[in-house]
PDB file of C-alpha atoms in Angstrom:
ATOM      1  CA  ASN A   1      61.232  74.851  35.093  1.00 73.00           C
ATOM      2  CA  ALA A   2      59.831  71.167  33.739  1.00 79.00           C
ATOM      3  CA  GLY A   3      57.184  72.906  31.625  1.00 93.00           C
ATOM      4  CA  VAL A   4      54.307  70.568  31.192  1.00 96.00           C
ATOM      5  CA  THR A   5      54.722  66.943  32.292  1.00 97.00           C
ATOM      6  CA  GLN A   6      52.655  63.968  31.345  1.00 98.00           C
ATOM      7  CA  THR A   7      52.780  60.401  32.592  1.00 97.00           C
ATOM      8  CA  PRO A   8      52.675  57.872  31.878  1.00 97.00           C
ATOM      9  CA  LYS A   9      54.234  58.282  27.802  1.00 97.00           C
ATOM     10  CA  PHE A  10      52.887  54.766  26.778  1.00 97.00           C
ATOM     11  CA  GLN A  11      49.926  52.722  28.083  1.00 97.00           C
ATOM     12  CA  VAL A  12      47.974  49.596  27.364  1.00 97.00           C
ATOM     13  CA  LEU A  13      44.655  48.976  28.516  1.00 97.00           C
ATOM     14  CA  LYS A  14      41.977  45.925  27.457  1.00 97.00           C
ATOM     15  CA  THR A  15      38.456  47.265  26.848  1.00 97.00           C
ATOM     16  CA  GLY A  16      36.309  48.249  30.044  1.00 97.00           C
ATOM     17  CA  GLN A  17      39.445  49.138  32.057  1.00 97.00           C
ATOM     18  CA  SER A  18      39.620  52.408  33.839  1.00 96.00           C
ATOM     19  CA  MET A  19      42.986  54.686  33.998  1.00 96.00           C
ATOM     20  CA  THR A  20      44.170  58.301  34.552  1.00 98.00           C
ATOM     21  CA  LEU A  21      46.378  60.087  32.465  1.00 98.00           C
ATOM     22  CA  GLN A  22      48.432  62.760  34.674  1.00 98.00           C
ATOM     23  CA  CYS A  23      49.181  66.240  33.644  1.00 98.00           C
ATOM     24  CA  ALA A  24      51.321  68.691  35.445  1.00 98.00           C
ATOM     25  CA  GLN A  25      52.768  72.354  35.060  1.00 96.00           C
ATOM     26  CA  ASP A  26      54.791  74.269  36.950  1.00 95.00           C
ATOM     27  CA  MET A  27      54.134  77.575  35.128  1.00 92.00           C
ATOM     28  CA  ASN A  28      51.496  78.895  37.392  1.00 90.00           C
ATOM     29  CA  HIS A  29      49.340  78.704  34.154  1.00 90.00           C
ATOM     30  CA  GLU A  30      45.490  79.197  35.065  1.00 89.00           C
ATOM     31  CA  TYR A  31      44.509  77.536  31.426  1.00 91.00           C
ATOM     32  CA  MET A  32      44.866  74.017  30.696  1.00 93.00           C
ATOM     33  CA  SER A  33      43.741  71.513  28.109  1.00 95.00           C
ATOM     34  CA  TRP A  34      43.785  67.871  26.721  1.00 98.00           C
ATOM     35  CA  TYR A  35      43.724  67.183  23.282  1.00 98.00           C
ATOM     36  CA  ARG A  36      43.894  63.669  21.527  1.00 98.00           C
ATOM     37  CA  GLN A  37      45.117  63.407  18.073  1.00 97.00           C
ATOM     38  CA  ASP A  38      44.414  60.421  15.619  1.00 93.00           C
ATOM     39  CA  PRO A  39      45.706  60.368  12.068  1.00 83.00           C
ATOM     40  CA  GLY A  40      43.987  62.620   9.696  1.00 79.00           C
ATOM     41  CA  MET A  41      42.236  64.124  12.576  1.00 82.00           C
ATOM     42  CA  GLY A  42      44.192  66.619  13.895  1.00 90.00           C
ATOM     43  CA  LEU A  43      43.625  67.696  17.585  1.00 95.00           C
ATOM     44  CA  ARG A  44      40.560  67.303  19.058  1.00 96.00           C
ATOM     45  CA  LEU A  45      39.873  69.091  22.111  1.00 96.00           C
ATOM     46  CA  ILE A  46      38.454  66.758  25.194  1.00 97.00           C
ATOM     47  CA  HIS A  47      38.378  69.226  28.088  1.00 97.00           C
ATOM     48  CA  TYR A  48      39.576  72.421  29.270  1.00 94.00           C
ATOM     49  CA  SER A  49      39.764  74.338  32.122  1.00 92.00           C
ATOM     50  CA  VAL A  50      40.471  78.350  33.254  1.00 88.00           C
ATOM     51  CA  GLY A  51      41.266  77.922  36.349  1.00 88.00           C
ATOM     52  CA  ALA A  52      41.428  75.806  39.581  1.00 91.00           C
ATOM     53  CA  GLY A  53      37.702  74.437  40.397  1.00 93.00           C
ATOM     54  CA  ILE A  54      36.388  75.015  36.760  1.00 91.00           C
ATOM     55  CA  THR A  55      36.252  72.787  33.675  1.00 94.00           C
ATOM     56  CA  ASP A  56      34.120  72.672  30.349  1.00 93.00           C
ATOM     57  CA  GLN A  57      33.681  70.599  27.754  1.00 95.00           C
ATOM     58  CA  GLY A  58      35.385  70.421  24.506  1.00 95.00           C
ATOM     59  CA  GLU A  59      34.627  68.608  21.238  1.00 94.00           C
ATOM     60  CA  VAL A  60      34.878  65.292  22.003  1.00 96.00           C
ATOM     61  CA  PRO A  61      34.394  64.757  25.850  1.00 97.00           C
ATOM     62  CA  ASN A  62      32.318  61.604  25.793  1.00 96.00           C
ATOM     63  CA  GLY A  63      34.233  58.763  27.866  1.00 96.00           C
ATOM     64  CA  TYR A  64      36.146  61.268  29.599  1.00 97.00           C
ATOM     65  CA  ASN A  65      36.463  62.925  32.901  1.00 97.00           C
ATOM     66  CA  VAL A  66      38.370  65.755  34.391  1.00 97.00           C
ATOM     67  CA  SER A  67      38.984  67.636  37.427  1.00 96.00           C
ATOM     68  CA  ARG A  68      40.820  70.629  38.327  1.00 96.00           C
ATOM     69  CA  SER A  69      41.383  70.825  42.127  1.00 96.00           C
ATOM     70  CA  THR A  70      44.656  72.546  41.950  1.00 96.00           C
ATOM     71  CA  THR A  71      46.313  75.064  39.563  1.00 94.00           C
ATOM     72  CA  GLU A  72      49.200  72.801  38.717  1.00 96.00           C
ATOM     73  CA  ASP A  73      47.720  69.251  38.037  1.00 97.00           C
ATOM     74  CA  PHE A  74      44.687  68.473  35.376  1.00 98.00           C
ATOM     75  CA  PRO A  75      44.078  64.403  35.287  1.00 98.00           C
ATOM     76  CA  LEU A  76      42.146  63.143  32.695  1.00 98.00           C
ATOM     77  CA  ARG A  77      40.357  59.954  33.539  1.00 98.00           C
ATOM     78  CA  LEU A  78      39.300  57.224  31.269  1.00 96.00           C
ATOM     79  CA  LEU A  79      36.160  55.621  32.865  1.00 92.00           C
ATOM     80  CA  SER A  80      35.768  52.158  30.650  1.00 96.00           C
ATOM     81  CA  ALA A  81      38.200  52.380  27.582  1.00 96.00           C
ATOM     82  CA  ALA A  82      37.378  51.392  24.508  1.00 97.00           C
ATOM     83  CA  PRO A  83      39.147  50.791  21.086  1.00 96.00           C
ATOM     84  CA  SER A  84      38.098  54.184  20.063  1.00 96.00           C
ATOM     85  CA  GLN A  85      40.186  55.586  22.486  1.00 97.00           C
ATOM     86  CA  THR A  86      43.524  54.573  21.039  1.00 97.00           C
ATOM     87  CA  SER A  87      44.811  57.853  20.254  1.00 97.00           C
ATOM     88  CA  VAL A  88      48.038  60.084  21.482  1.00 97.00           C
ATOM     89  CA  TYR A  89      46.830  62.413  24.200  1.00 98.00           C
ATOM     90  CA  PHE A  90      48.251  65.993  24.583  1.00 98.00           C
ATOM     91  CA  CYS A  91      48.077  68.246  27.618  1.00 98.00           C
ATOM     92  CA  ALA A  92      48.518  71.857  27.149  1.00 96.00           C
ATOM     93  CA  SER A  93      48.832  75.181  29.202  1.00 94.00           C
ATOM     94  CA  SER A  94      49.002  78.415  29.115  1.00 90.00           C
ATOM     95  CA  TYR A  95      48.411  81.913  30.694  1.00 83.00           C
ATOM     96  CA  SER A  96      44.843  83.021  30.967  1.00 71.00           C
ATOM     97  CA  LEU A  97      44.262  87.068  31.964  1.00 58.00           C
ATOM     98  CA  ASN A  98      41.370  86.968  34.435  1.00 54.00           C
ATOM     99  CA  GLY A  99      40.077  83.565  32.825  1.00 54.00           C
ATOM    100  CA  LEU A 100      39.144  85.262  29.613  1.00 59.00           C
ATOM    101  CA  ALA A 101      42.561  85.932  27.685  1.00 51.00           C
ATOM    102  CA  VAL A 102      43.629  82.301  26.607  1.00 58.00           C
ATOM    103  CA  THR A 103      43.567  83.715  23.059  1.00 54.00           C
ATOM    104  CA  THR A 104      46.718  85.823  23.397  1.00 62.00           C
ATOM    105  CA  ASP A 105      49.320  83.155  24.835  1.00 75.00           C
ATOM    106  CA  THR A 106      50.956  80.181  23.792  1.00 84.00           C
ATOM    107  CA  GLN A 107      49.913  77.041  24.176  1.00 89.00           C
ATOM    108  CA  TYR A 108      52.888  74.815  26.126  1.00 93.00           C
ATOM    109  CA  PHE A 109      52.475  70.983  25.135  1.00 96.00           C
ATOM    110  CA  GLY A 110      53.140  68.410  27.351  1.00 97.00           C
ATOM    111  CA  PRO A 111      55.483  65.423  25.469  1.00 97.00           C
ATOM    112  CA  GLY A 112      52.011  63.321  24.867  1.00 97.00           C
ATOM    113  CA  THR A 113      50.976  59.824  25.995  1.00 97.00           C
ATOM    114  CA  ARG A 114      50.520  57.063  23.562  1.00 97.00           C
ATOM    115  CA  LEU A 115      47.265  55.079  24.680  1.00 97.00           C
ATOM    116  CA  THR A 116      46.522  51.649  22.979  1.00 97.00           C
ATOM    117  CA  VAL A 117      43.110  50.074  23.888  1.00 97.00           C
ATOM    118  CA  LEU A 118      43.012  46.306  23.113  1.00 96.00           C
TER     119      LEU A 118
ATOM    120  CA  GLN B   1      33.486  74.910  15.162  1.00 78.00           C
ATOM    121  CA  GLN B   2      36.876  72.848  13.955  1.00 90.00           C
ATOM    122  CA  PRO B   3      38.488  75.311  11.671  1.00 95.00           C
ATOM    123  CA  VAL B   4      39.230  74.148   8.024  1.00 96.00           C
ATOM    124  CA  GLN B   5      42.818  73.958   6.845  1.00 97.00           C
ATOM    125  CA  SER B   6      44.011  73.766   2.853  1.00 96.00           C
ATOM    126  CA  PRO B   7      45.407  72.194   1.447  1.00 96.00           C
ATOM    127  CA  GLN B   8      45.740  68.972   3.241  1.00 95.00           C
ATOM    128  CA  ALA B   9      49.006  68.425   2.104  1.00 96.00           C
ATOM    129  CA  VAL B  10      52.106  70.053   0.133  1.00 96.00           C
ATOM    130  CA  ILE B  11      55.172  68.692  -1.362  1.00 96.00           C
ATOM    131  CA  LEU B  12      57.626  71.429  -2.289  1.00 95.00           C
ATOM    132  CA  ARG B  13      61.435  71.539  -3.253  1.00 96.00           C
ATOM    133  CA  GLU B  14      63.748  73.090  -1.078  1.00 96.00           C
ATOM    134  CA  GLY B  15      63.238  76.774  -1.631  1.00 95.00           C
ATOM    135  CA  GLU B  16      60.061  77.257  -2.853  1.00 96.00           C
ATOM    136  CA  ASP B  17      57.279  78.855  -1.219  1.00 95.00           C
ATOM    137  CA  ALA B  18      54.039  77.833   0.592  1.00 96.00           C
ATOM    138  CA  VAL B  19      50.565  79.142   1.671  1.00 97.00           C
ATOM    139  CA  ILE B  20      48.451  77.512   4.333  1.00 98.00           C
ATOM    140  CA  ASN B  21      44.976  78.398   4.597  1.00 97.00           C
ATOM    141  CA  CYS B  22      42.578  78.528   7.836  1.00 97.00           C
ATOM    142  CA  SER B  23      39.180  79.549   7.529  1.00 97.00           C
ATOM    143  CA  SER B  24      36.164  79.176  10.292  1.00 95.00           C
ATOM    144  CA  SER B  25      32.430  79.789   9.839  1.00 94.00           C
ATOM    145  CA  LYS B  26      32.434  81.749  13.315  1.00 92.00           C
ATOM    146  CA  ALA B  27      33.696  85.237  14.054  1.00 90.00           C
ATOM    147  CA  LEU B  28      36.932  84.518  15.342  1.00 89.00           C
ATOM    148  CA  TYR B  29      39.084  86.370  18.185  1.00 86.00           C
ATOM    149  CA  SER B  30      42.346  84.849  17.609  1.00 88.00           C
ATOM    150  CA  VAL B  31      44.425  82.419  15.393  1.00 92.00           C
ATOM    151  CA  HIS B  32      47.269  80.666  16.506  1.00 93.00           C
ATOM    152  CA  TRP B  33      49.813  78.462  14.338  1.00 95.00           C
ATOM    153  CA  TYR B  34      51.655  75.777  15.318  1.00 96.00           C
ATOM    154  CA  ARG B  35      54.074  73.127  13.625  1.00 96.00           C
ATOM    155  CA  GLN B  36      54.427  69.658  14.831  1.00 96.00           C
ATOM    156  CA  LYS B  37      57.420  66.983  13.942  1.00 95.00           C
ATOM    157  CA  HIS B  38      56.956  63.506  13.435  1.00 92.00           C
ATOM    158  CA  GLY B  39      56.553  61.666  16.865  1.00 91.00           C
ATOM    159  CA  GLU B  40      56.834  65.371  18.805  1.00 95.00           C
ATOM    160  CA  ALA B  41      54.761  67.937  20.534  1.00 95.00           C
ATOM    161  CA  PRO B  42      53.245  70.739  18.418  1.00 95.00           C
ATOM    162  CA  VAL B  43      55.487  73.810  18.684  1.00 93.00           C
ATOM    163  CA  PHE B  44      54.144  77.589  18.732  1.00 92.00           C
ATOM    164  CA  LEU B  45      54.860  79.713  15.867  1.00 92.00           C
ATOM    165  CA  MET B  46      52.773  82.652  16.326  1.00 89.00           C
ATOM    166  CA  ILE B  47      49.357  84.369  17.425  1.00 88.00           C
ATOM    167  CA  LEU B  48      47.033  86.670  15.534  1.00 89.00           C
ATOM    168  CA  LEU B  49      44.436  88.788  17.172  1.00 82.00           C
ATOM    169  CA  LYS B  50      41.596  90.332  15.436  1.00 75.00           C
ATOM    170  CA  GLY B  51      42.387  93.629  14.011  1.00 70.00           C
ATOM    171  CA  GLY B  52      43.706  92.414  10.785  1.00 60.00           C
ATOM    172  CA  GLU B  53      47.298  92.240  11.873  1.00 66.00           C
ATOM    173  CA  GLN B  54      50.060  90.224   9.968  1.00 65.00           C
ATOM    174  CA  LYS B  55      52.842  89.062  12.047  1.00 65.00           C
ATOM    175  CA  GLY B  56      56.110  86.706  11.692  1.00 69.00           C
ATOM    176  CA  HIS B  57      59.634  86.427  11.063  1.00 67.00           C
ATOM    177  CA  GLU B  58      61.537  87.179   7.545  1.00 69.00           C
ATOM    178  CA  LYS B  59      60.563  83.686   6.182  1.00 86.00           C
ATOM    179  CA  ILE B  60      57.299  82.391   8.079  1.00 91.00           C
ATOM    180  CA  SER B  61      54.562  84.740   8.263  1.00 91.00           C
ATOM    181  CA  ALA B  62      50.825  84.973   8.820  1.00 93.00           C
ATOM    182  CA  SER B  63      47.874  87.441   8.197  1.00 90.00           C
ATOM    183  CA  PHE B  64      44.291  87.491   9.671  1.00 91.00           C
ATOM    184  CA  ASN B  65      41.432  88.502   7.478  1.00 89.00           C
ATOM    185  CA  GLU B  66      38.989  89.377  10.305  1.00 87.00           C
ATOM    186  CA  LYS B  67      36.049  89.896   7.619  1.00 88.00           C
ATOM    187  CA  LYS B  68      36.049  86.919   6.221  1.00 90.00           C
ATOM    188  CA  GLN B  69      37.525  84.815   9.358  1.00 92.00           C
ATOM    189  CA  GLN B  70      40.458  83.634   7.610  1.00 93.00           C
ATOM    190  CA  SER B  71      43.938  83.367   8.055  1.00 94.00           C
ATOM    191  CA  SER B  72      47.024  82.190   5.850  1.00 95.00           C
ATOM    192  CA  LEU B  73      50.577  80.976   7.039  1.00 96.00           C
ATOM    193  CA  TYR B  74      53.748  82.140   4.464  1.00 95.00           C
ATOM    194  CA  LEU B  75      56.540  80.021   4.318  1.00 95.00           C
ATOM    195  CA  THR B  76      59.201  81.769   1.873  1.00 92.00           C
ATOM    196  CA  ALA B  77      62.332  80.209   0.594  1.00 90.00           C
ATOM    197  CA  SER B  78      61.196  77.047   2.559  1.00 91.00           C
ATOM    198  CA  GLN B  79      64.148  75.055   4.064  1.00 92.00           C
ATOM    199  CA  LEU B  80      64.250  71.282   5.129  1.00 94.00           C
ATOM    200  CA  SER B  81      63.577  72.306   8.729  1.00 93.00           C
ATOM    201  CA  TYR B  82      60.197  73.297   7.831  1.00 94.00           C
ATOM    202  CA  SER B  83      58.963  69.947   7.137  1.00 96.00           C
ATOM    203  CA  GLY B  84      56.106  68.998   9.267  1.00 96.00           C
ATOM    204  CA  THR B  85      52.442  69.128  10.130  1.00 97.00           C
ATOM    205  CA  TYR B  86      51.188  72.697  10.484  1.00 97.00           C
ATOM    206  CA  PHE B  87      47.978  73.209  12.587  1.00 97.00           C
ATOM    207  CA  CYS B  88      45.573  76.555  12.943  1.00 96.00           C
ATOM    208  CA  GLY B  89      43.900  76.743  16.255  1.00 95.00           C
ATOM    209  CA  THR B  90      41.139  79.425  16.674  1.00 93.00           C
ATOM    210  CA  VAL B  91      39.254  80.990  19.444  1.00 89.00           C
ATOM    211  CA  ILE B  92      35.897  81.954  18.726  1.00 88.00           C
ATOM    212  CA  GLN B  93      34.522  85.745  20.105  1.00 83.00           C
ATOM    213  CA  GLY B  94      32.934  84.848  23.346  1.00 81.00           C
ATOM    214  CA  ALA B  95      34.279  81.732  23.988  1.00 83.00           C
ATOM    215  CA  GLN B  96      37.317  80.393  25.972  1.00 84.00           C
ATOM    216  CA  LYS B  97      38.583  76.955  24.161  1.00 89.00           C
ATOM    217  CA  LEU B  98      40.932  77.161  21.682  1.00 92.00           C
ATOM    218  CA  VAL B  99      40.243  74.378  18.993  1.00 94.00           C
ATOM    219  CA  PHE B 100      42.680  73.026  16.154  1.00 95.00           C
ATOM    220  CA  GLY B 101      42.010  72.283  12.615  1.00 95.00           C
ATOM    221  CA  GLN B 102      42.809  68.759  11.031  1.00 95.00           C
ATOM    222  CA  GLY B 103      46.502  70.113   9.737  1.00 95.00           C
ATOM    223  CA  THR B 104      48.529  70.470   6.792  1.00 97.00           C
ATOM    224  CA  ARG B 105      51.564  68.323   5.830  1.00 96.00           C
ATOM    225  CA  LEU B 106      54.294  69.671   4.424  1.00 97.00           C
ATOM    226  CA  THR B 107      57.150  67.972   2.894  1.00 96.00           C
ATOM    227  CA  ILE B 108      60.102  69.791   1.648  1.00 96.00           C
ATOM    228  CA  ASN B 109      62.562  67.688  -0.916  1.00 94.00           C
ATOM    229  CA  PRO B 110      66.246  68.576  -1.228  1.00 92.00           C
TER     230      PRO B 110
END
């Protein structure tokens, strides 16, 4: 198993550009999520999904879109990049019993994407 | 809804004990603990469900006080490898999302 993979590992954007951060998992996990990590701010939840076709907002969703067309993939789209979106982005996945029991399982994190917006 | 961790940073000598606290203003279903080394992804330590159970290994354990909506992580006889940032994550009762605190940086010196 490759686990949770993220691409790219590094990315530099100019203000106003758009891009998609890719996240894929091969563990058949139903629950997937995106976090951003900034110094002193911890891990902040952007969006999450409890299964294919179902997504919901986290704590800091503004400026980001997600979709979940398959169980394996959960891409994060930056619509119009801003310097405030400079951060390290982590994707995570876990088992979710009937879309409810994400709480009882380990979150597997991807290696992260370091994004800089100039 | 972000849980609050304390302290924000701890510096210890090898062999000393540490306690990291996590509290929420909402009724919790579960508490998760993760450790992150610099430049790496967070790594799972343990999960505690409502019911006040205590879990862990002999040197790293945690408790969950359901009445107070608080959890504590205990690191006993710390080793150099314990250095890193510790995060607690919480799931509020009735919710599905896992929300993390701001982290506690633990430094272990020889």
